[in-house]
Short mmCIF file of C-alpha atoms in Angstrom, two decimals:
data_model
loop_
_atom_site.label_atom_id
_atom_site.label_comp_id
_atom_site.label_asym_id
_atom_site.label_seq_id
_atom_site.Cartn_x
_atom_site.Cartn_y
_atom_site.Cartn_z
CA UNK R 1 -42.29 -73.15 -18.86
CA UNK R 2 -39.41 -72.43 -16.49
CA UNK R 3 -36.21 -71.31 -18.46
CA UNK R 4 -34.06 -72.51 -14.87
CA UNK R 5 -33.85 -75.90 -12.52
CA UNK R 6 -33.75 -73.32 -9.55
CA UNK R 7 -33.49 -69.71 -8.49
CA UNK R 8 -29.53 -70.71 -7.12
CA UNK R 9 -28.78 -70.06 -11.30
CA UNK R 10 -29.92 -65.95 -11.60
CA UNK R 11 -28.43 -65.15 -7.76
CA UNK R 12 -26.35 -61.77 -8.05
CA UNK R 13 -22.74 -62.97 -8.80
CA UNK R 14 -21.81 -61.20 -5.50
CA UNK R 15 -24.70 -63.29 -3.57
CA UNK R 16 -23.36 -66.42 -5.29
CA UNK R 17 -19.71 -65.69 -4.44
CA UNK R 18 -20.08 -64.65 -0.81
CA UNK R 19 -22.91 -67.99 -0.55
CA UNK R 20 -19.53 -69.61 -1.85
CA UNK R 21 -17.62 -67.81 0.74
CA UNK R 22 -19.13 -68.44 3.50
CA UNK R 23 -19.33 -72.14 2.88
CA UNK R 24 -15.93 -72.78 2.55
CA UNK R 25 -14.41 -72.50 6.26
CA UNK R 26 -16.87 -75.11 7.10
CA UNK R 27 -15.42 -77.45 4.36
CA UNK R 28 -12.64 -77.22 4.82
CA UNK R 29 -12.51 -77.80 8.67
CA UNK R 30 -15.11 -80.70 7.62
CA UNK R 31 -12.26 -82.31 5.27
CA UNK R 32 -9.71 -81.77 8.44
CA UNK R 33 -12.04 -83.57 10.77
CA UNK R 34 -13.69 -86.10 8.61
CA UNK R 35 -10.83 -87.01 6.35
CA UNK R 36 -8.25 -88.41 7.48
CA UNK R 37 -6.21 -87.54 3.83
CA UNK R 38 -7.04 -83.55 3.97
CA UNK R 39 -6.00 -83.78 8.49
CA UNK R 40 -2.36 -84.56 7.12
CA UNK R 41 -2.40 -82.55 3.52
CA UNK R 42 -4.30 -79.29 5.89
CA UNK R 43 -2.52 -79.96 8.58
CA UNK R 44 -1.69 -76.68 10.60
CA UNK R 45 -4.16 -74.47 8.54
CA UNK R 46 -6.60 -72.22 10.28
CA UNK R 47 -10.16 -73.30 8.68
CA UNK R 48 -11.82 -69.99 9.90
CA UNK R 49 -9.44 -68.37 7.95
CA UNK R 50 -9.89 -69.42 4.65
CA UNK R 51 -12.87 -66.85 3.73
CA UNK R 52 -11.70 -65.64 0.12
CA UNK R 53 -10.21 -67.13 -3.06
CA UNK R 54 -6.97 -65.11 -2.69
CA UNK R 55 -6.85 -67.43 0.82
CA UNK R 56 -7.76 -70.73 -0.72
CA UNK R 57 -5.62 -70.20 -3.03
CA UNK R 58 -2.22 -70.57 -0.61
CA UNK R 59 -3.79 -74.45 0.34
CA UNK R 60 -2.23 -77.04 -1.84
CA UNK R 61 -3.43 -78.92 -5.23
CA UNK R 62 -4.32 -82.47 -4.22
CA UNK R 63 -3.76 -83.64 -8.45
CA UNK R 64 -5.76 -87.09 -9.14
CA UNK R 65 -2.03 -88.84 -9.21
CA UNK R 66 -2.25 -88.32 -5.73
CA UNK R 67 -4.88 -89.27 -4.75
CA UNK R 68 -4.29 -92.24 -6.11
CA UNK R 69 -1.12 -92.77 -4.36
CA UNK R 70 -2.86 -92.54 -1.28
CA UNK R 71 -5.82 -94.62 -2.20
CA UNK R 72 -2.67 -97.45 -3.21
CA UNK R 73 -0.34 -96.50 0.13
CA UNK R 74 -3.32 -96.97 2.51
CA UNK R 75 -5.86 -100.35 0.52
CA UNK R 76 -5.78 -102.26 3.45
CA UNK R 77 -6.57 -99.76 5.87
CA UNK R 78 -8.66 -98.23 4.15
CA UNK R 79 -9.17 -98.29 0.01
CA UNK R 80 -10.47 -94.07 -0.13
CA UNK R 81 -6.81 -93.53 0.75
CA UNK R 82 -8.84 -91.25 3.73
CA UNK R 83 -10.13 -88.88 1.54
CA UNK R 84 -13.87 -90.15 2.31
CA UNK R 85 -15.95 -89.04 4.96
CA UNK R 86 -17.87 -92.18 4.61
CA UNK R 87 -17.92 -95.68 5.92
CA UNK R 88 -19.32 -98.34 4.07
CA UNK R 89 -22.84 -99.42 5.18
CA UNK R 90 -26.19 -98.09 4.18
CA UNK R 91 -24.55 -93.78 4.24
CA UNK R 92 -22.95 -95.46 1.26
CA UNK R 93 -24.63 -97.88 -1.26
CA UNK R 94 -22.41 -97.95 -3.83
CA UNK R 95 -18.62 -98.37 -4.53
CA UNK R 96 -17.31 -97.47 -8.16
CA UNK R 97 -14.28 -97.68 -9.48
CA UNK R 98 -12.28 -95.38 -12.48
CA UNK R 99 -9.57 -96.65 -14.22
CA UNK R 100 -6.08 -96.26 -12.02
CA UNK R 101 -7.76 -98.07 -10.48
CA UNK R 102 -8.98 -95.46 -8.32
CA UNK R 103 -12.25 -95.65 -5.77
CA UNK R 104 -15.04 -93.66 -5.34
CA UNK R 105 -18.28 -93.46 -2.59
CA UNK R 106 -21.51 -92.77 -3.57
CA UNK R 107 -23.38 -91.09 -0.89
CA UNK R 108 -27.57 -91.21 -0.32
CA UNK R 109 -28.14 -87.52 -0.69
CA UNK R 110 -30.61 -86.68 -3.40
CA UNK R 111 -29.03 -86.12 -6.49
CA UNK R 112 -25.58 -86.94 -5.08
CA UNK R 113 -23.88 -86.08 -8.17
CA UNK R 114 -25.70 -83.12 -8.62
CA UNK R 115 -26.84 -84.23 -12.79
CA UNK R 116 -30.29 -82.82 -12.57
CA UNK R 117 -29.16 -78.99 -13.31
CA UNK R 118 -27.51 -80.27 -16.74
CA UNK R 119 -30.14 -82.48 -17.74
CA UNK R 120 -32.73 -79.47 -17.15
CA UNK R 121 -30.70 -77.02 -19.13
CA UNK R 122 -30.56 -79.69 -21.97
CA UNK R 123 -34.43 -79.69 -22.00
CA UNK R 124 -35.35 -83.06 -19.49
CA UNK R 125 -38.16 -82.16 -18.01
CA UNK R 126 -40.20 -83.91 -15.03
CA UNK R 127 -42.60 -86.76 -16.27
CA UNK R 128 -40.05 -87.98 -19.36
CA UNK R 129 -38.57 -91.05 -19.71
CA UNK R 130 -34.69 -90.73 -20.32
CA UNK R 131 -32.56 -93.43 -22.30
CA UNK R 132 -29.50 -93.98 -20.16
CA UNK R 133 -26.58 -95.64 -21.81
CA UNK R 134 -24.11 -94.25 -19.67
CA UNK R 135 -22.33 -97.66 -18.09
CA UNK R 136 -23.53 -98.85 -15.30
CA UNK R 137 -21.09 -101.17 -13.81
CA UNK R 138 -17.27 -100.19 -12.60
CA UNK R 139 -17.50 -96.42 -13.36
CA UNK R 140 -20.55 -94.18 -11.60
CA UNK R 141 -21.48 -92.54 -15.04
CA UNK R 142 -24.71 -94.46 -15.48
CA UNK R 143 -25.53 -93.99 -11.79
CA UNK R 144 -24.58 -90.15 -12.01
CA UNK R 145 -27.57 -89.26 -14.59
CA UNK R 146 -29.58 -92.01 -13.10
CA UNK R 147 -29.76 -89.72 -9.64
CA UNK R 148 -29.94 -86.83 -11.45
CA UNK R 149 -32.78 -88.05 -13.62
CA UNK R 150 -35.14 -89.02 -10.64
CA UNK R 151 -34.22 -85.92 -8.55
CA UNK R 152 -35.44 -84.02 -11.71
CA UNK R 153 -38.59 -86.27 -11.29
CA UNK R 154 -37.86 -88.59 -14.47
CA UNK R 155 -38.12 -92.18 -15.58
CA UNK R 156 -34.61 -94.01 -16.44
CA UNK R 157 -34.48 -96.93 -18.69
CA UNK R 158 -31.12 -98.33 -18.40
CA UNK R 159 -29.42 -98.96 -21.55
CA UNK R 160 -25.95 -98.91 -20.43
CA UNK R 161 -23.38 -99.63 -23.05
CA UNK R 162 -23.40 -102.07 -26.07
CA UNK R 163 -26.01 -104.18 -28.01
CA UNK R 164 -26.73 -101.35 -30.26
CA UNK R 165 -30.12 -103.38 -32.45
CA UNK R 166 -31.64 -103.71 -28.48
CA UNK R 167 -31.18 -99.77 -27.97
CA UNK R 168 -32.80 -99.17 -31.03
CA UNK R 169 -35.61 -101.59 -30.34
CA UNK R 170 -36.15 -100.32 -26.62
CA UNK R 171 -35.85 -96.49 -27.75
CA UNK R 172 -38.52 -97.12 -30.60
CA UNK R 173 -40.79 -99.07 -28.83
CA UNK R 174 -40.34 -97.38 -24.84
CA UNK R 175 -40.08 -94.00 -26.72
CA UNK R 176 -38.29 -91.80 -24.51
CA UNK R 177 -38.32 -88.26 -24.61
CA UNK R 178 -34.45 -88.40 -25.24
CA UNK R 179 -30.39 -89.81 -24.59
CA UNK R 180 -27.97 -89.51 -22.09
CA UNK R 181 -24.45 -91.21 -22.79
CA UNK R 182 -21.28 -90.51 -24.99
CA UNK R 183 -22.54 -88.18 -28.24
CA UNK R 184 -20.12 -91.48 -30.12
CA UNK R 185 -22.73 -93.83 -28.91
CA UNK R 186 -25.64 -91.93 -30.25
CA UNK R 187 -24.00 -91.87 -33.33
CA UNK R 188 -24.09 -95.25 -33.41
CA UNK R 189 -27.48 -96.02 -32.35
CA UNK R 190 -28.70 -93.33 -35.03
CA UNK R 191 -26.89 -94.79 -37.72
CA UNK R 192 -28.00 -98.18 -36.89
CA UNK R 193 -31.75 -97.07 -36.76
CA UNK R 194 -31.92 -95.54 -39.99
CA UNK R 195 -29.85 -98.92 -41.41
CA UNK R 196 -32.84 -100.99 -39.66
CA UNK R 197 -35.57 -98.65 -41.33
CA UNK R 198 -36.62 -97.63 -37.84
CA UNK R 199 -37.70 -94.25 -36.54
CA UNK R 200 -37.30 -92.89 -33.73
CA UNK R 201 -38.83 -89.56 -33.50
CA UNK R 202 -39.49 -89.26 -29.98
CA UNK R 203 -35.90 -88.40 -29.42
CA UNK R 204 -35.51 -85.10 -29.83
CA UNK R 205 -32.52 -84.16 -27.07
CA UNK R 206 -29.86 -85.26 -25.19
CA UNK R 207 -26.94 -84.70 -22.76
CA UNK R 208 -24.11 -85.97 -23.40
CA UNK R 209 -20.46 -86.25 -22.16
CA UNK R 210 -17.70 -88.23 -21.20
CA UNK R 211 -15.99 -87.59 -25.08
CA UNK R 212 -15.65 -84.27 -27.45
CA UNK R 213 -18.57 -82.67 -28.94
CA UNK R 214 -17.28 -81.08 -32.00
CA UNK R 215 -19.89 -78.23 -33.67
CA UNK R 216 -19.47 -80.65 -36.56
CA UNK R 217 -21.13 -83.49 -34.21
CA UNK R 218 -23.77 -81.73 -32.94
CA UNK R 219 -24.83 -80.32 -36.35
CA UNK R 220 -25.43 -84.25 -37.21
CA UNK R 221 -27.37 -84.68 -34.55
CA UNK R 222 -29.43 -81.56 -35.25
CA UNK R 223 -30.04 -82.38 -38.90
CA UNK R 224 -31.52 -85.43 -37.38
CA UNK R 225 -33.77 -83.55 -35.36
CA UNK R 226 -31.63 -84.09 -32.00
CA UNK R 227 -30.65 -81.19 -30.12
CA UNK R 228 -27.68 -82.28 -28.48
CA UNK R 229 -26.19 -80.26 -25.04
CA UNK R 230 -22.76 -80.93 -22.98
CA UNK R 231 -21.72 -81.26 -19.54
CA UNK R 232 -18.73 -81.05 -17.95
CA UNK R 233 -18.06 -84.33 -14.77
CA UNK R 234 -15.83 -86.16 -13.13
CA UNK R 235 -16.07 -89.16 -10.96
CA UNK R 236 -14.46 -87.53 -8.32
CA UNK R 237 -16.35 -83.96 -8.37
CA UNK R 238 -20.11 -84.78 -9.80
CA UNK R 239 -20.94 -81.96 -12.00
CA UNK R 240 -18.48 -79.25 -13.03
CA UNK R 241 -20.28 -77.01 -15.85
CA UNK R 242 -23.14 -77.77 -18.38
CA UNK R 243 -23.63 -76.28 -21.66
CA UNK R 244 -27.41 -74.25 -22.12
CA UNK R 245 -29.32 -73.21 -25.18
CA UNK R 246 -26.90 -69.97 -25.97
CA UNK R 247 -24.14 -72.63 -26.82
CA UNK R 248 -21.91 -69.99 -25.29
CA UNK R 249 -19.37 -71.79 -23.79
CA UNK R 250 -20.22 -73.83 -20.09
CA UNK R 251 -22.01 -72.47 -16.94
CA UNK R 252 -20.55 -73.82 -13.91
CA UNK R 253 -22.15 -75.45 -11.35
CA UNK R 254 -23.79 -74.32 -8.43
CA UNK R 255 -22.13 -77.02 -5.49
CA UNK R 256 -18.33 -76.54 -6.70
CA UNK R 257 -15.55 -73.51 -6.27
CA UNK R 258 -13.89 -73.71 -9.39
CA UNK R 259 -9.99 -71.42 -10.20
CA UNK R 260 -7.57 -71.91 -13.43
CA UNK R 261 -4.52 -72.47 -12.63
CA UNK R 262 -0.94 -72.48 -13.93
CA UNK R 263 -0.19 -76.36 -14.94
CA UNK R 264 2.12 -77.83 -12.39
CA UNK R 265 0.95 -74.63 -9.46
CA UNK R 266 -1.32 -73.74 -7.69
CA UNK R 267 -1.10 -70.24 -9.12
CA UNK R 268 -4.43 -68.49 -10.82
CA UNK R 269 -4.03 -67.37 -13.91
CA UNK R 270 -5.42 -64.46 -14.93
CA UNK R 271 -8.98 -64.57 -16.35
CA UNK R 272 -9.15 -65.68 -19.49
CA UNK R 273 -5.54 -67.26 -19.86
CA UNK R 274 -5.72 -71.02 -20.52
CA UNK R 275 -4.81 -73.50 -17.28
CA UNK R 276 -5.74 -76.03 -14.92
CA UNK R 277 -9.33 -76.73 -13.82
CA UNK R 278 -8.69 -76.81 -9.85
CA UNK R 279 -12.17 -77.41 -7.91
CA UNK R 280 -13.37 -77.21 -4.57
CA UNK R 281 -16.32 -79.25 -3.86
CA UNK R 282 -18.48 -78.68 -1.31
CA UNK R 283 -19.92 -82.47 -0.68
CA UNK R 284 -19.34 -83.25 2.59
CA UNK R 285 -19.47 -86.96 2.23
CA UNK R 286 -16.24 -86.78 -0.35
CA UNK R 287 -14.75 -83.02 0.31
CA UNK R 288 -12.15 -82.53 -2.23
CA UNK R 289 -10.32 -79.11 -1.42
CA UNK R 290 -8.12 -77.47 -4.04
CA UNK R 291 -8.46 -81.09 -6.30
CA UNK R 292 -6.40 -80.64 -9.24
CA UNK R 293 -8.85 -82.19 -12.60
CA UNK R 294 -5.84 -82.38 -14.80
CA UNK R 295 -8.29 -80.84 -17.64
CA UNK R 296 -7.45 -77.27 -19.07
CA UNK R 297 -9.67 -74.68 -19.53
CA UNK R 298 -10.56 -70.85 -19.22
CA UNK R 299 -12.94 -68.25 -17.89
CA UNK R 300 -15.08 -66.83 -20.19
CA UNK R 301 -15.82 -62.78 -19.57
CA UNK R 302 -19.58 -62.14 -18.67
CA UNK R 303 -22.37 -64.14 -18.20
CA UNK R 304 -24.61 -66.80 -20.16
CA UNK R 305 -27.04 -64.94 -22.45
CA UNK R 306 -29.66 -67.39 -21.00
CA UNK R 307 -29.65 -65.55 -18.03
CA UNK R 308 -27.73 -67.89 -16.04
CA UNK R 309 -25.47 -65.69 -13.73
CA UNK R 310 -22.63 -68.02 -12.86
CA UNK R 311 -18.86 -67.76 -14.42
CA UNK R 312 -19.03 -69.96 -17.56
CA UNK R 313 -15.36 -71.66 -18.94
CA UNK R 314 -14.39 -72.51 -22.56
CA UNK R 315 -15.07 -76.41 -22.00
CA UNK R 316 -12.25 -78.74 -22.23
CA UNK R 317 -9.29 -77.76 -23.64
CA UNK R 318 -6.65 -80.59 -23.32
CA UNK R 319 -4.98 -82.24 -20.41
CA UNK R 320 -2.67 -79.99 -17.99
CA UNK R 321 -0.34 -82.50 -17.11
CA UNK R 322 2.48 -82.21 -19.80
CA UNK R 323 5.54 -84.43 -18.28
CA UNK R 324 7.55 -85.48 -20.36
CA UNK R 325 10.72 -87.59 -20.86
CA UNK R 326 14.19 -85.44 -22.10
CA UNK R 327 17.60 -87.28 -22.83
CA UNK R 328 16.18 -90.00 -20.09
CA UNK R 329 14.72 -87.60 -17.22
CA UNK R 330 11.34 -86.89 -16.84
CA UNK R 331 10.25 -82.68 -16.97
CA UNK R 332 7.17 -81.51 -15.78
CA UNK R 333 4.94 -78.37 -15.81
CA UNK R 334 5.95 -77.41 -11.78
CA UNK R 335 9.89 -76.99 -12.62
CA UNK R 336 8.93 -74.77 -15.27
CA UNK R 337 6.98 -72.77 -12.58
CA UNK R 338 10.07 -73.20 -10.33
CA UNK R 339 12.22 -71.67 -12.89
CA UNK R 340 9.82 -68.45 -13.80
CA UNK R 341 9.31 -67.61 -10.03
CA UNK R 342 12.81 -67.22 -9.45
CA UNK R 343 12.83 -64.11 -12.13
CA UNK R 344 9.67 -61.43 -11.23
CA UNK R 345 10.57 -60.00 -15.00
CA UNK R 346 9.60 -63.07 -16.13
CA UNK R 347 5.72 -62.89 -17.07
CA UNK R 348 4.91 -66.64 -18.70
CA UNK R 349 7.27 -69.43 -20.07
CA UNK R 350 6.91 -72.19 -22.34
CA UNK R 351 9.54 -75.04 -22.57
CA UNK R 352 9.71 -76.26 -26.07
CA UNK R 353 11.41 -80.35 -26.47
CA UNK R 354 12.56 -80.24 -30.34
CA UNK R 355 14.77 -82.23 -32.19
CA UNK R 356 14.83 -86.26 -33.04
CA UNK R 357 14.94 -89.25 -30.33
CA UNK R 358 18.20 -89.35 -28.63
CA UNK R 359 19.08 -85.97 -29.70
CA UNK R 360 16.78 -83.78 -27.22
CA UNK R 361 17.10 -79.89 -27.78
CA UNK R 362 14.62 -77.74 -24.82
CA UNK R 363 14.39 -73.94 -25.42
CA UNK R 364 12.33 -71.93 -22.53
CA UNK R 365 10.58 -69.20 -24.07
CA UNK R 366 9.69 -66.58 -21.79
CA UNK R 367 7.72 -63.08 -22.14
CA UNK R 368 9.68 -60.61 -20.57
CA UNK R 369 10.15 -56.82 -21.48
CA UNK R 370 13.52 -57.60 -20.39
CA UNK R 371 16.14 -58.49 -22.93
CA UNK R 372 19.22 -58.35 -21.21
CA UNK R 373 22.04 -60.69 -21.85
CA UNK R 374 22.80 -61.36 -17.91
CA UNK R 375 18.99 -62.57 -17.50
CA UNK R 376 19.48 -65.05 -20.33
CA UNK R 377 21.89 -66.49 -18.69
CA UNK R 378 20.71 -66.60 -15.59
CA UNK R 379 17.54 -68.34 -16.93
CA UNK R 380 20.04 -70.85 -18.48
CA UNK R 381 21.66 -71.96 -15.34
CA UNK R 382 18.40 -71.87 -13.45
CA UNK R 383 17.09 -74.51 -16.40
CA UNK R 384 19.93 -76.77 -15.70
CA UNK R 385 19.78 -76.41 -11.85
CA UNK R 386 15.87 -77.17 -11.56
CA UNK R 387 15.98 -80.07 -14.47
CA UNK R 388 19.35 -81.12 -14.35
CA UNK R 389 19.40 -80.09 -17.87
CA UNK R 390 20.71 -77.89 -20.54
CA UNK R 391 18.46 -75.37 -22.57
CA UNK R 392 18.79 -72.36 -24.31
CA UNK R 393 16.77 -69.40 -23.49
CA UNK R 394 14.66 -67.29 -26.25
CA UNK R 395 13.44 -63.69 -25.29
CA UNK R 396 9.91 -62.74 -26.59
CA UNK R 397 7.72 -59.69 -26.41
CA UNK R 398 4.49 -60.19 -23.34
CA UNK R 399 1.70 -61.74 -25.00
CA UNK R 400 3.73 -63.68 -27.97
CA UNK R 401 3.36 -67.00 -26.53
CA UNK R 402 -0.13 -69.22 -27.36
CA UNK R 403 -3.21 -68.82 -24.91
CA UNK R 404 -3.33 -72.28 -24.85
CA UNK R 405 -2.34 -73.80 -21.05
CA UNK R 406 1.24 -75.56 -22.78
CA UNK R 407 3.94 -74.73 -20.53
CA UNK R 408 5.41 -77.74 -21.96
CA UNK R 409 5.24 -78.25 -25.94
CA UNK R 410 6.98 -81.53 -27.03
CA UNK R 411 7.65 -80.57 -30.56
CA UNK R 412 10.04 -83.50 -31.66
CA UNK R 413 10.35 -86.05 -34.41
CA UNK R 414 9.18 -89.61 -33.99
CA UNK R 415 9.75 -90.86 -37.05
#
């Protein structure tokens, strides 16, 4: 049996990248034209000239905050906030919405969310019958691996959420060849089999996401016979990265441009180093350029012993947007940034909020093979010029602080 959904997964890395490549001037002049959100964020950028990563990498991060501003600014004109490229009528059938609230377009295009790939890699395979308890009302999860499930040529029953005793009764008596919801969920549903004294021994995999997946987890599941695989989505972006059977980290998709970035920048980082998932899509009925996740992760070095070719990342990692709230005024990750570009000595920096409520202490550490007195100081006043606060300054060695994406660590007492 095929080990791959397509031949798009073993391309040449430079085939895929310069594929990649030469897709993206057409997006991005698509997003100018069709989207009335990216014509005023892209305004007075030269499409034709955005042919390499080093050049897409000078457009701005449009962060989901935003977007949502937007989408609130502009509801009765028009509730997309102009980032979609589609009307409402039959080139859209469905309207969801994520919490914010924040709306999303469903477009007709087969597998619109692009959720066959992961469901292949986690062992679906044409002819099955998939157990979907993904929701199916507000959010597009249920209708993301319902797509993906008949583009891969499967059945769907739709469990959605809830009524655990009915899953159990419709997975032992439909038998389906596996799940696809939250890996919490499953837990549930197995639990409450085994209390019931019913078996269900058809299912045997599933994808799931939306929630962690410990090793602890899926070791459960596989002592219960389930062989449980990951993927990586967002409402916003479809499918991001999917786990395969090497368990090696997550192969990223074929339909999306994908950099780490420094939280709070637009900066990449340099592979490896922790940051900000920033993806390019290349949908053209929603055709989100440079859109910042908010979710941290990392480049893994080499490829997917599977034989996938694609970049893989580390999964997720945490949430990039660290703002927080000192002696009354809100910091965030893009002063920190503000403050390290101002210094070229200065390699990485991490702000560090100690001390107890109402007695707020921040110390920027920064890796520098400069210790000189004069840069300490100038650090200091740049701190209090860029925050409007005080903060000592701490000298350390280049690679002393964590790989971990925190340029902000709140490290105080609550109690």
């Amino acid at each position: 049996m095929n080990s791959f959904y397509d031949t798009l997964e073993t391309r040449a890395p430079d085939a895929r990248e310069a594929a990649l490549l030469a897709a993206l001037p057409g997006q991005v002049a698509h997003a100018q034209k069709a989207s009335p959100a990216f014509a005023s964020i892209l305004a007075g950028v030269d499409a034709s000239a955005i042919t390499s990563r080093a050049a897409l990498a000078q457009l701005p991060v449009t962060r989901k905050h935003e977007l949502l501003e937007r989408q609130q600014a502009g509801r009765a004109t028009n509730v997309f906030g102009g980032f979609s490229a589609l009307s409402f009528g039959a080139g859209m059938p469905r309207v969801f919405a994520s919490p914010g609230t924040i709306y999303e377009p469903e477009g007709t295009r087969r597998d619109y969310w692009r959720m066959a790939r992961a469901m292949y890699s986690a062992g679906f395979r044409p002819g099955e019958l998939i157990h979907n308890s993904f929701s199916y009302h507000f959010v597009p999860a249920g209708s993301m691996m319902e797509t993906g499930a008949h583009a891969l040529g499967c059945t769907v029953f739709a469990g959605g959420t809830g009524q655990t005793e009915q899953q159990v009764q419709a997975m032992a008596e439909l038998r389906p060849a596996g799940y696809i919801g939250t890996p919490s969920f499953l837990k549930l549903i197995v639990e409450r089999a085994a209390e019931m004294g019913v078996a269900l021994p058809t299912v045997t995999k599933a994808l799931v996401s939306g929630e962690a997946f410990p090793p602890s987890l899926r070791d459960w599941f596989t002592e219960r016979g389930v062989a449980g695989y990951q993927c990586y989505a967002t409402a916003d972006l479809g499918l991001i990265a999917y786990e395969t059977s090497a368990r090696e980290g997550l192969v990223l998709d074929e339909g999306v441009i994908v950099e780490i970035v420094r939280p709070g920048t637009g900066d990449p980082v340099p592979e490896g180093e922790v940051g900000e998932l920033v993806v390019t899509t290349l949908n053209p009925d929603y055709p989100l350029v440079r859109f910042g996740t908010g979710d941290l992760s990392a480049v893994l070095p080499g490829t997917c012993p599977t034989g996938r070719t694609n970049r893989r990342i580390k999964g997720w990692m945490g949430r990039a947007d660290q703002t927080t709230k000192v002696r009354g005024m809100f910091v965030h990750p893009g002063q920190v940034a503000a403050i390290v570009r101002r210094f070229p000595q200065v390699l990485r920096a991490r702000l560090v909020v100690s001390g107890e409520m109402a007695n707020d202490q921040m110390l920027l550490q920064v890796e520098t093979t400069e210790t000189a007195e004069g840069l300490a100081r100038q650090l200091g006043d740049a701190i209090r010029e860029v925050t409007k606060l005080r903060g000592e300054v701490q000298m350390v060695p280049p690679g002393s602080l964590p790989n971990d994406g925190r340029v902000i660590e709140d490290a105080r007492s609550y109690r």
